PDB file of C-alpha atoms in Angstrom:
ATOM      1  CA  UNK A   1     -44.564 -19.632   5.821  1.00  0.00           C
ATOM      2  CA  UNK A   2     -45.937 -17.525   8.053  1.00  0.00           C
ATOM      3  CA  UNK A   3     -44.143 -14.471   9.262  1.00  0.00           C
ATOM      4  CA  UNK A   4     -41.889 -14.586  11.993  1.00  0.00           C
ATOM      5  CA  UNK A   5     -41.839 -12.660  15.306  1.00  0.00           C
ATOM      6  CA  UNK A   6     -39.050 -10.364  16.127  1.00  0.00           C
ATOM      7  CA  UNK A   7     -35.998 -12.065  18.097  1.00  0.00           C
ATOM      8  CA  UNK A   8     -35.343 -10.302  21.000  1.00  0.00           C
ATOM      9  CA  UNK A   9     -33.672  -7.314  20.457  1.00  0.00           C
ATOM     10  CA  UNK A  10     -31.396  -8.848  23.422  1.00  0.00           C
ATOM     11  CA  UNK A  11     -30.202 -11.346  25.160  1.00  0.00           C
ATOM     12  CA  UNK A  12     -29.933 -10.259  28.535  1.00  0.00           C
ATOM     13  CA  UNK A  13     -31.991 -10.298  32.264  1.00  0.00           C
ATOM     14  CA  UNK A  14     -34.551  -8.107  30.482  1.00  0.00           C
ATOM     15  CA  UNK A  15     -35.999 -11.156  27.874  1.00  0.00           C
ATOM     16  CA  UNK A  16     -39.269 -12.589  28.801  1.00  0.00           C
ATOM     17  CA  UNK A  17     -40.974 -15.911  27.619  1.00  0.00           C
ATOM     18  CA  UNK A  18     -44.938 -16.066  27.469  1.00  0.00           C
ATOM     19  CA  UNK A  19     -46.258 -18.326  29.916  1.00  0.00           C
ATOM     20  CA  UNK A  20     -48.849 -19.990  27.122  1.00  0.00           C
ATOM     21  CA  UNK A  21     -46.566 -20.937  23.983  1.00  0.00           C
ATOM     22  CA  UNK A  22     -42.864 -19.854  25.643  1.00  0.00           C
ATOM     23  CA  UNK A  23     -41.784 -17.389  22.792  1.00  0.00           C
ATOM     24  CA  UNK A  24     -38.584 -15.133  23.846  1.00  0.00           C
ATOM     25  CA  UNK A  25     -39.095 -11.229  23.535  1.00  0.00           C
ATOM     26  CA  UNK A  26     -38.300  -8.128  25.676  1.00  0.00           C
ATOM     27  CA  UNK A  27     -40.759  -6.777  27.686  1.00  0.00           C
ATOM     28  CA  UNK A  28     -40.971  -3.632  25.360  1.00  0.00           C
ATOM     29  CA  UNK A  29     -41.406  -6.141  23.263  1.00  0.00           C
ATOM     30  CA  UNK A  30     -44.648  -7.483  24.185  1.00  0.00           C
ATOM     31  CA  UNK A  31     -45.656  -4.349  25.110  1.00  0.00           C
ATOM     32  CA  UNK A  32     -45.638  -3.211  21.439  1.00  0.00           C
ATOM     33  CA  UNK A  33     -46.595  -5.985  19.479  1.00  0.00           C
ATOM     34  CA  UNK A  34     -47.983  -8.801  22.011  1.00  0.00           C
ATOM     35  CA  UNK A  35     -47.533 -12.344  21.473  1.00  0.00           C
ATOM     36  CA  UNK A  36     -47.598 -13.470  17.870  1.00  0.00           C
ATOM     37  CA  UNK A  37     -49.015 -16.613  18.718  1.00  0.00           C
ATOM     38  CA  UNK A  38     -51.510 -15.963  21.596  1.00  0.00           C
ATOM     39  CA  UNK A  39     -53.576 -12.828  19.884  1.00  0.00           C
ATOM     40  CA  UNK A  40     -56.276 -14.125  22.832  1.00  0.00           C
ATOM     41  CA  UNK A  41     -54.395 -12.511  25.318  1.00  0.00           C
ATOM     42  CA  UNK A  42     -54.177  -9.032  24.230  1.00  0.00           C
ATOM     43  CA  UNK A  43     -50.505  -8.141  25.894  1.00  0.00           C
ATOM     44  CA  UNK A  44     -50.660  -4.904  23.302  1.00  0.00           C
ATOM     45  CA  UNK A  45     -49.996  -1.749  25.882  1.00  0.00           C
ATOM     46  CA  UNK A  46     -51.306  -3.881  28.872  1.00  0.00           C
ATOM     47  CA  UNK A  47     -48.384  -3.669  31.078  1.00  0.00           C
ATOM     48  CA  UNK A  48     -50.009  -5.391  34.140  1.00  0.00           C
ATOM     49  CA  UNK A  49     -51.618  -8.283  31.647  1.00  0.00           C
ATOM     50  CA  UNK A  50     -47.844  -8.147  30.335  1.00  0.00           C
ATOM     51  CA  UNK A  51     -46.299  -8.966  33.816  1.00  0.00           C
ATOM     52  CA  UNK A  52     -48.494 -11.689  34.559  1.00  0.00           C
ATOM     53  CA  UNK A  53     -48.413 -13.703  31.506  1.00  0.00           C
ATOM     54  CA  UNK A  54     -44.850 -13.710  30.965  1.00  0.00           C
ATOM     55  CA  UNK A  55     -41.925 -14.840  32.837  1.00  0.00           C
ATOM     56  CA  UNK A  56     -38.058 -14.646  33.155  1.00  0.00           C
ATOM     57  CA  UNK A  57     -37.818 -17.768  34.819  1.00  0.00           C
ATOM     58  CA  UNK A  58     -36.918 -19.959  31.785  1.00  0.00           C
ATOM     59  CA  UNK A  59     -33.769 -22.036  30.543  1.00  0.00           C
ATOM     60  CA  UNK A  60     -32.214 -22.320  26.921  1.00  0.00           C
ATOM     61  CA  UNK A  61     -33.483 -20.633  23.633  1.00  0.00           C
ATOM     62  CA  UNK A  62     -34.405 -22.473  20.779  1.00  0.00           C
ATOM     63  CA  UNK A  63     -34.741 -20.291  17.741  1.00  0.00           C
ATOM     64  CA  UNK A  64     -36.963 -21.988  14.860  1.00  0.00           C
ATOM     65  CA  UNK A  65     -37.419 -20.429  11.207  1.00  0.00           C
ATOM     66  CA  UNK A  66     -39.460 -23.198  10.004  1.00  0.00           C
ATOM     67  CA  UNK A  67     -41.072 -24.857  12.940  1.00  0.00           C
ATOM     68  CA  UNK A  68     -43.233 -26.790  10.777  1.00  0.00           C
ATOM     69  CA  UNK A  69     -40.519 -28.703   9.433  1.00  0.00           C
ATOM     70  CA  UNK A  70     -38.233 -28.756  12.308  1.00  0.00           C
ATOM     71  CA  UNK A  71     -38.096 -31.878  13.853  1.00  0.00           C
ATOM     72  CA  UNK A  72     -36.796 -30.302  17.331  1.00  0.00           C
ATOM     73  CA  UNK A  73     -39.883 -28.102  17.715  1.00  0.00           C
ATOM     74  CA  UNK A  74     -42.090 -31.126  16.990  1.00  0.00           C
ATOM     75  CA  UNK A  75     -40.013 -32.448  19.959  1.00  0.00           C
ATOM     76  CA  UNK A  76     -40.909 -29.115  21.641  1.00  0.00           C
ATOM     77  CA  UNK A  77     -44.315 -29.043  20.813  1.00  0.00           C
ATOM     78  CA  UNK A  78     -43.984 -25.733  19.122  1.00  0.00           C
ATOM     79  CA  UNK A  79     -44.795 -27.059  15.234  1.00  0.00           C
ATOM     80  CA  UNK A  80     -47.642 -24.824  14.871  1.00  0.00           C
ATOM     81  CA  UNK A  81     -45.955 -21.466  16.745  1.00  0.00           C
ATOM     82  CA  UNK A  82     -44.466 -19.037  14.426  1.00  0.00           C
ATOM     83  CA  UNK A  83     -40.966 -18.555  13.837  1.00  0.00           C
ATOM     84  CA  UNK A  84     -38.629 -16.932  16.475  1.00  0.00           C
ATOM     85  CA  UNK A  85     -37.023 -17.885  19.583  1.00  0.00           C
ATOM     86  CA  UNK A  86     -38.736 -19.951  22.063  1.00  0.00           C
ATOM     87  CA  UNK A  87     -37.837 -21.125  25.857  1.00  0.00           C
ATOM     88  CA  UNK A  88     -36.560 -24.828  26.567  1.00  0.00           C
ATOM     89  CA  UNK A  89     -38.305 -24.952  29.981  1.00  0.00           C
ATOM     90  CA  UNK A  90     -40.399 -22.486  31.989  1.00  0.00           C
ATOM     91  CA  UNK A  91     -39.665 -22.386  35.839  1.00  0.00           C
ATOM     92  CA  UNK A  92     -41.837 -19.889  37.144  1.00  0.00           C
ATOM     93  CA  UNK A  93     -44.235 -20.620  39.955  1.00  0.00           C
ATOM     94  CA  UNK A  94     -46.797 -18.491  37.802  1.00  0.00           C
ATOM     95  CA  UNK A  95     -49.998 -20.272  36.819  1.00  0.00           C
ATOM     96  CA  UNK A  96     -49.461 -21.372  32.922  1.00  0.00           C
ATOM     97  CA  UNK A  97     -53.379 -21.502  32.629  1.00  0.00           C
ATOM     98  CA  UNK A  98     -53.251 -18.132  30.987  1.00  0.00           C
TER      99      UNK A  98
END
């Protein structure tokens, strides 16, 4: 399995979901360690990059520890993201081409 990204360290106004694959994090974060599963996008100490490719515009957490076998993140799509919390729906008005 591979290893998991860190939940967020709460569950509050300040938790974020990337734009791309919808994990759940803190902005501090992705500031520290990015997005597990988008390495592309190179959030690491990009604050700006940070901003615009996450949102807090999202409904329900899902939080998957084997999303390979878990037949609601092959519902969600999310079968080949890591394991960690994820966003049920993005509503931003952000552009999700990121």
């Amino acid at each position: 399995m591979s290893p998991a990204a860190p939940p967020p360290q709460e569950f509050n106004k300040h938790t974020r979901a990337c734009l791309r694959c919808k994990l759940v994090k803190t902005f501090d974060q992705f500031l520290t360690d990015g997005c597990e599963n988008c390495d592309t996008l190179n959030l690491k100490n990009n604050t700006e990059l940070v901003s615009q490719s996450t949102t807090n515009e999202y409904s329900g957490v899902i939080s998957l520890i084997d999303p390979k076998a878990s037949w609601a993140s092959k519902w969600l799509r999310l079968g080949q993201s890591k394991p960690g919390c994820y966003a049920l729906e993005i509503h931003s008005l952000k552009s999700t081409k990121i």
